[in-house]
């Protein structure tokens, strides 16, 4: 396998040709905010727009989950332009988020909390007006609970569910502000077709999908 050497935030890194900047950084202890990326996904959806970084020689920031490393590349995760895009995206996301960490199953193991800490930002946005969706919590599945008010529409659960092909039940419905992760036909998530494999809960970066049995917690 061919290797590539590059610099991220001043740190020299060697990784393999074809690797995305996001994974090269994370594997080397450099955190880049991310919600939608999955390592085994060769064609990332780049849906969350939180992984912006700057590359020397490029005028605009790029998403680290889609950009491949290159020999001699110089990446800056802390550039002003990139950070400002990430902050704006994060605050916009939090403007429709039912924030209640103290009562949330993901508290302490939540990617949103990690991103806020990384950005030295509050989970409560001040820039945008709060616009909550106030959707009903779906408790119909014996294994897990789905709270769409904590969903960030990252698509990770949909992707792992689709690996079951003919038995996949998760998908997205509606557009814009009304976009929601749901089941085909908008049936309760406790549908008989759910295999109860638990994979969707393990990949969910927030408290939107959570095991009822706390001994099966993520991690
Ligand atoms: S999903 Fe994360 S940020 Fe949202 S309430 Fe739960 S712990 Fe807090
Ligand atoms: S339920 Fe979780 S994994 Fe699924 S789209 Fe929402 S935040 Fe992402
Ligand atoms: S992790 Fe890159 S856009 Fe979501």
PDB file of C-alpha atoms in Angstrom, residues 14-135:
ATOM      1  CA  UNK A  14       2.130   9.373   7.331  1.00  0.00           C
ATOM      2  CA  UNK A  15      -0.953   7.596   6.114  1.00  0.00           C
ATOM      3  CA  UNK A  16      -1.983   5.620   3.058  1.00  0.00           C
ATOM      4  CA  UNK A  17      -2.842   6.988  -0.370  1.00  0.00           C
ATOM      5  CA  UNK A  18      -6.561   7.534  -0.783  1.00  0.00           C
ATOM      6  CA  UNK A  19      -7.225   8.134   2.938  1.00  0.00           C
ATOM      7  CA  UNK A  20      -9.497  11.051   3.807  1.00  0.00           C
ATOM      8  CA  UNK A  21      -8.076  13.923   5.874  1.00  0.00           C
ATOM      9  CA  UNK A  22     -10.650  13.298   8.627  1.00  0.00           C
ATOM     10  CA  UNK A  23      -9.482   9.763   9.396  1.00  0.00           C
ATOM     11  CA  UNK A  24      -5.798  10.655   9.023  1.00  0.00           C
ATOM     12  CA  UNK A  25      -6.285  13.406  11.610  1.00  0.00           C
ATOM     13  CA  UNK A  26      -8.385  11.349  14.057  1.00  0.00           C
ATOM     14  CA  UNK A  27      -5.958   8.414  13.864  1.00  0.00           C
ATOM     15  CA  UNK A  28      -3.195  10.795  14.867  1.00  0.00           C
ATOM     16  CA  UNK A  29      -4.948  12.367  17.824  1.00  0.00           C
ATOM     17  CA  UNK A  30      -6.131  15.505  16.016  1.00  0.00           C
ATOM     18  CA  UNK A  31      -9.846  16.038  16.535  1.00  0.00           C
ATOM     19  CA  UNK A  32     -11.993  17.453  13.742  1.00  0.00           C
ATOM     20  CA  UNK A  33     -15.716  17.868  14.498  1.00  0.00           C
ATOM     21  CA  UNK A  34     -17.778  15.304  12.598  1.00  0.00           C
ATOM     22  CA  UNK A  35     -21.248  13.811  12.814  1.00  0.00           C
ATOM     23  CA  UNK A  36     -22.091  12.083   9.566  1.00  0.00           C
ATOM     24  CA  UNK A  37     -18.839  10.426   8.512  1.00  0.00           C
ATOM     25  CA  UNK A  38     -18.368   6.673   8.742  1.00  0.00           C
ATOM     26  CA  UNK A  39     -15.010   5.101   8.157  1.00  0.00           C
ATOM     27  CA  UNK A  40     -16.173   2.327   5.844  1.00  0.00           C
ATOM     28  CA  UNK A  41     -18.114   4.702   3.605  1.00  0.00           C
ATOM     29  CA  UNK A  42     -16.144   5.218   0.394  1.00  0.00           C
ATOM     30  CA  UNK A  43     -18.587   7.882  -0.780  1.00  0.00           C
ATOM     31  CA  UNK A  44     -19.324  10.144   2.224  1.00  0.00           C
ATOM     32  CA  UNK A  45     -22.595  12.068   2.165  1.00  0.00           C
ATOM     33  CA  UNK A  46     -20.919  15.148   3.747  1.00  0.00           C
ATOM     34  CA  UNK A  47     -24.256  16.037   5.277  1.00  0.00           C
ATOM     35  CA  UNK A  48     -23.349  17.683   8.579  1.00  0.00           C
ATOM     36  CA  UNK A  49     -20.843  20.247   7.187  1.00  0.00           C
ATOM     37  CA  UNK A  50     -18.933  20.345  10.470  1.00  0.00           C
ATOM     38  CA  UNK A  51     -15.587  18.976   9.373  1.00  0.00           C
ATOM     39  CA  UNK A  52     -14.240  21.984   7.473  1.00  0.00           C
ATOM     40  CA  UNK A  53     -10.464  22.426   7.368  1.00  0.00           C
ATOM     41  CA  UNK A  54      -8.141  24.691   5.430  1.00  0.00           C
ATOM     42  CA  UNK A  55      -5.530  23.455   2.980  1.00  0.00           C
ATOM     43  CA  UNK A  56      -2.528  25.550   2.026  1.00  0.00           C
ATOM     44  CA  UNK A  57      -2.983  26.790  -1.529  1.00  0.00           C
ATOM     45  CA  UNK A  58      -6.766  26.414  -1.555  1.00  0.00           C
ATOM     46  CA  UNK A  59      -8.861  29.561  -1.280  1.00  0.00           C
ATOM     47  CA  UNK A  60     -11.834  27.958   0.470  1.00  0.00           C
ATOM     48  CA  UNK A  61     -12.117  25.435   3.307  1.00  0.00           C
ATOM     49  CA  UNK A  62     -12.938  21.828   2.354  1.00  0.00           C
ATOM     50  CA  UNK A  63     -14.761  19.030   4.179  1.00  0.00           C
ATOM     51  CA  UNK A  64     -12.196  16.709   5.750  1.00  0.00           C
ATOM     52  CA  UNK A  65     -14.419  13.640   5.322  1.00  0.00           C
ATOM     53  CA  UNK A  66     -14.405  13.976   1.531  1.00  0.00           C
ATOM     54  CA  UNK A  67     -10.944  15.383   0.791  1.00  0.00           C
ATOM     55  CA  UNK A  68      -8.187  12.869   0.186  1.00  0.00           C
ATOM     56  CA  UNK A  69      -4.712  13.360   1.587  1.00  0.00           C
ATOM     57  CA  UNK A  70      -1.904  14.257  -0.812  1.00  0.00           C
ATOM     58  CA  UNK A  71       1.862  14.155  -0.590  1.00  0.00           C
ATOM     59  CA  UNK A  72       3.198  17.326   1.067  1.00  0.00           C
ATOM     60  CA  UNK A  73      -0.280  18.664   1.848  1.00  0.00           C
ATOM     61  CA  UNK A  74      -0.465  21.222   4.648  1.00  0.00           C
ATOM     62  CA  UNK A  75      -3.753  21.114   6.554  1.00  0.00           C
ATOM     63  CA  UNK A  76      -4.902  23.594   9.158  1.00  0.00           C
ATOM     64  CA  UNK A  77      -7.926  22.601  11.233  1.00  0.00           C
ATOM     65  CA  UNK A  78      -7.860  25.875  13.192  1.00  0.00           C
ATOM     66  CA  UNK A  79      -7.938  28.409  10.355  1.00  0.00           C
ATOM     67  CA  UNK A  80     -10.291  31.333  10.863  1.00  0.00           C
ATOM     68  CA  UNK A  81     -12.443  30.633   7.787  1.00  0.00           C
ATOM     69  CA  UNK A  82     -12.883  26.948   8.582  1.00  0.00           C
ATOM     70  CA  UNK A  83     -13.618  27.494  12.263  1.00  0.00           C
ATOM     71  CA  UNK A  84     -16.165  30.174  11.479  1.00  0.00           C
ATOM     72  CA  UNK A  85     -18.022  27.803   9.113  1.00  0.00           C
ATOM     73  CA  UNK A  86     -17.968  25.002  11.675  1.00  0.00           C
ATOM     74  CA  UNK A  87     -19.209  27.285  14.447  1.00  0.00           C
ATOM     75  CA  UNK A  88     -22.060  28.613  12.328  1.00  0.00           C
ATOM     76  CA  UNK A  89     -23.087  25.086  11.289  1.00  0.00           C
ATOM     77  CA  UNK A  90     -22.964  23.866  14.860  1.00  0.00           C
ATOM     78  CA  UNK A  91     -24.997  26.759  16.229  1.00  0.00           C
ATOM     79  CA  UNK A  92     -27.599  26.301  13.504  1.00  0.00           C
ATOM     80  CA  UNK A  93     -27.869  22.626  14.395  1.00  0.00           C
ATOM     81  CA  UNK A  94     -28.298  23.436  18.063  1.00  0.00           C
ATOM     82  CA  UNK A  95     -31.046  25.944  17.269  1.00  0.00           C
ATOM     83  CA  UNK A  96     -33.429  23.058  16.615  1.00  0.00           C
ATOM     84  CA  UNK A  97     -32.060  20.702  19.252  1.00  0.00           C
ATOM     85  CA  UNK A  98     -34.066  19.774  22.355  1.00  0.00           C
ATOM     86  CA  UNK A  99     -31.220  20.446  24.755  1.00  0.00           C
ATOM     87  CA  UNK A 100     -31.633  18.640  28.075  1.00  0.00           C
ATOM     88  CA  UNK A 101     -28.324  16.933  28.772  1.00  0.00           C
ATOM     89  CA  UNK A 102     -29.090  16.177  32.421  1.00  0.00           C
ATOM     90  CA  UNK A 103     -31.941  13.857  31.400  1.00  0.00           C
ATOM     91  CA  UNK A 104     -30.420  12.562  28.170  1.00  0.00           C
ATOM     92  CA  UNK A 105     -29.145   8.975  27.781  1.00  0.00           C
ATOM     93  CA  UNK A 106     -26.138  10.272  25.823  1.00  0.00           C
ATOM     94  CA  UNK A 107     -24.970  12.682  28.517  1.00  0.00           C
ATOM     95  CA  UNK A 108     -21.203  12.342  28.837  1.00  0.00           C
ATOM     96  CA  UNK A 109     -20.903  10.316  25.642  1.00  0.00           C
ATOM     97  CA  UNK A 110     -22.407  12.735  23.150  1.00  0.00           C
ATOM     98  CA  UNK A 111     -20.653  13.995  20.045  1.00  0.00           C
ATOM     99  CA  UNK A 112     -22.441  17.353  20.343  1.00  0.00           C
ATOM    100  CA  UNK A 113     -20.973  17.873  23.801  1.00  0.00           C
ATOM    101  CA  UNK A 114     -17.556  16.925  22.433  1.00  0.00           C
ATOM    102  CA  UNK A 115     -17.861  19.382  19.534  1.00  0.00           C
ATOM    103  CA  UNK A 116     -19.014  22.194  21.837  1.00  0.00           C
ATOM    104  CA  UNK A 117     -16.025  21.562  24.098  1.00  0.00           C
ATOM    105  CA  UNK A 118     -13.657  21.487  21.130  1.00  0.00           C
ATOM    106  CA  UNK A 119     -15.030  24.776  19.758  1.00  0.00           C
ATOM    107  CA  UNK A 120     -15.174  26.284  23.251  1.00  0.00           C
ATOM    108  CA  UNK A 121     -18.779  27.034  22.348  1.00  0.00           C
ATOM    109  CA  UNK A 122     -21.956  26.759  24.341  1.00  0.00           C
ATOM    110  CA  UNK A 123     -24.481  24.055  23.483  1.00  0.00           C
ATOM    111  CA  UNK A 124     -27.059  26.825  23.716  1.00  0.00           C
ATOM    112  CA  UNK A 125     -26.910  28.972  20.614  1.00  0.00           C
ATOM    113  CA  UNK A 126     -27.107  32.719  21.057  1.00  0.00           C
ATOM    114  CA  UNK A 127     -26.793  33.617  17.385  1.00  0.00           C
ATOM    115  CA  UNK A 128     -29.941  31.868  16.139  1.00  0.00           C
ATOM    116  CA  UNK A 129     -33.500  31.839  17.405  1.00  0.00           C
ATOM    117  CA  UNK A 130     -34.500  28.497  18.954  1.00  0.00           C
ATOM    118  CA  UNK A 131     -36.946  26.637  16.742  1.00  0.00           C
ATOM    119  CA  UNK A 132     -37.770  23.261  18.254  1.00  0.00           C
ATOM    120  CA  UNK A 133     -39.637  20.573  16.356  1.00  0.00           C
ATOM    121  CA  UNK A 134     -41.461  19.093  19.350  1.00  0.00           C
ATOM    122  CA  UNK A 135     -41.966  15.682  17.767  1.00  0.00           C
TER     123      UNK A 135
END
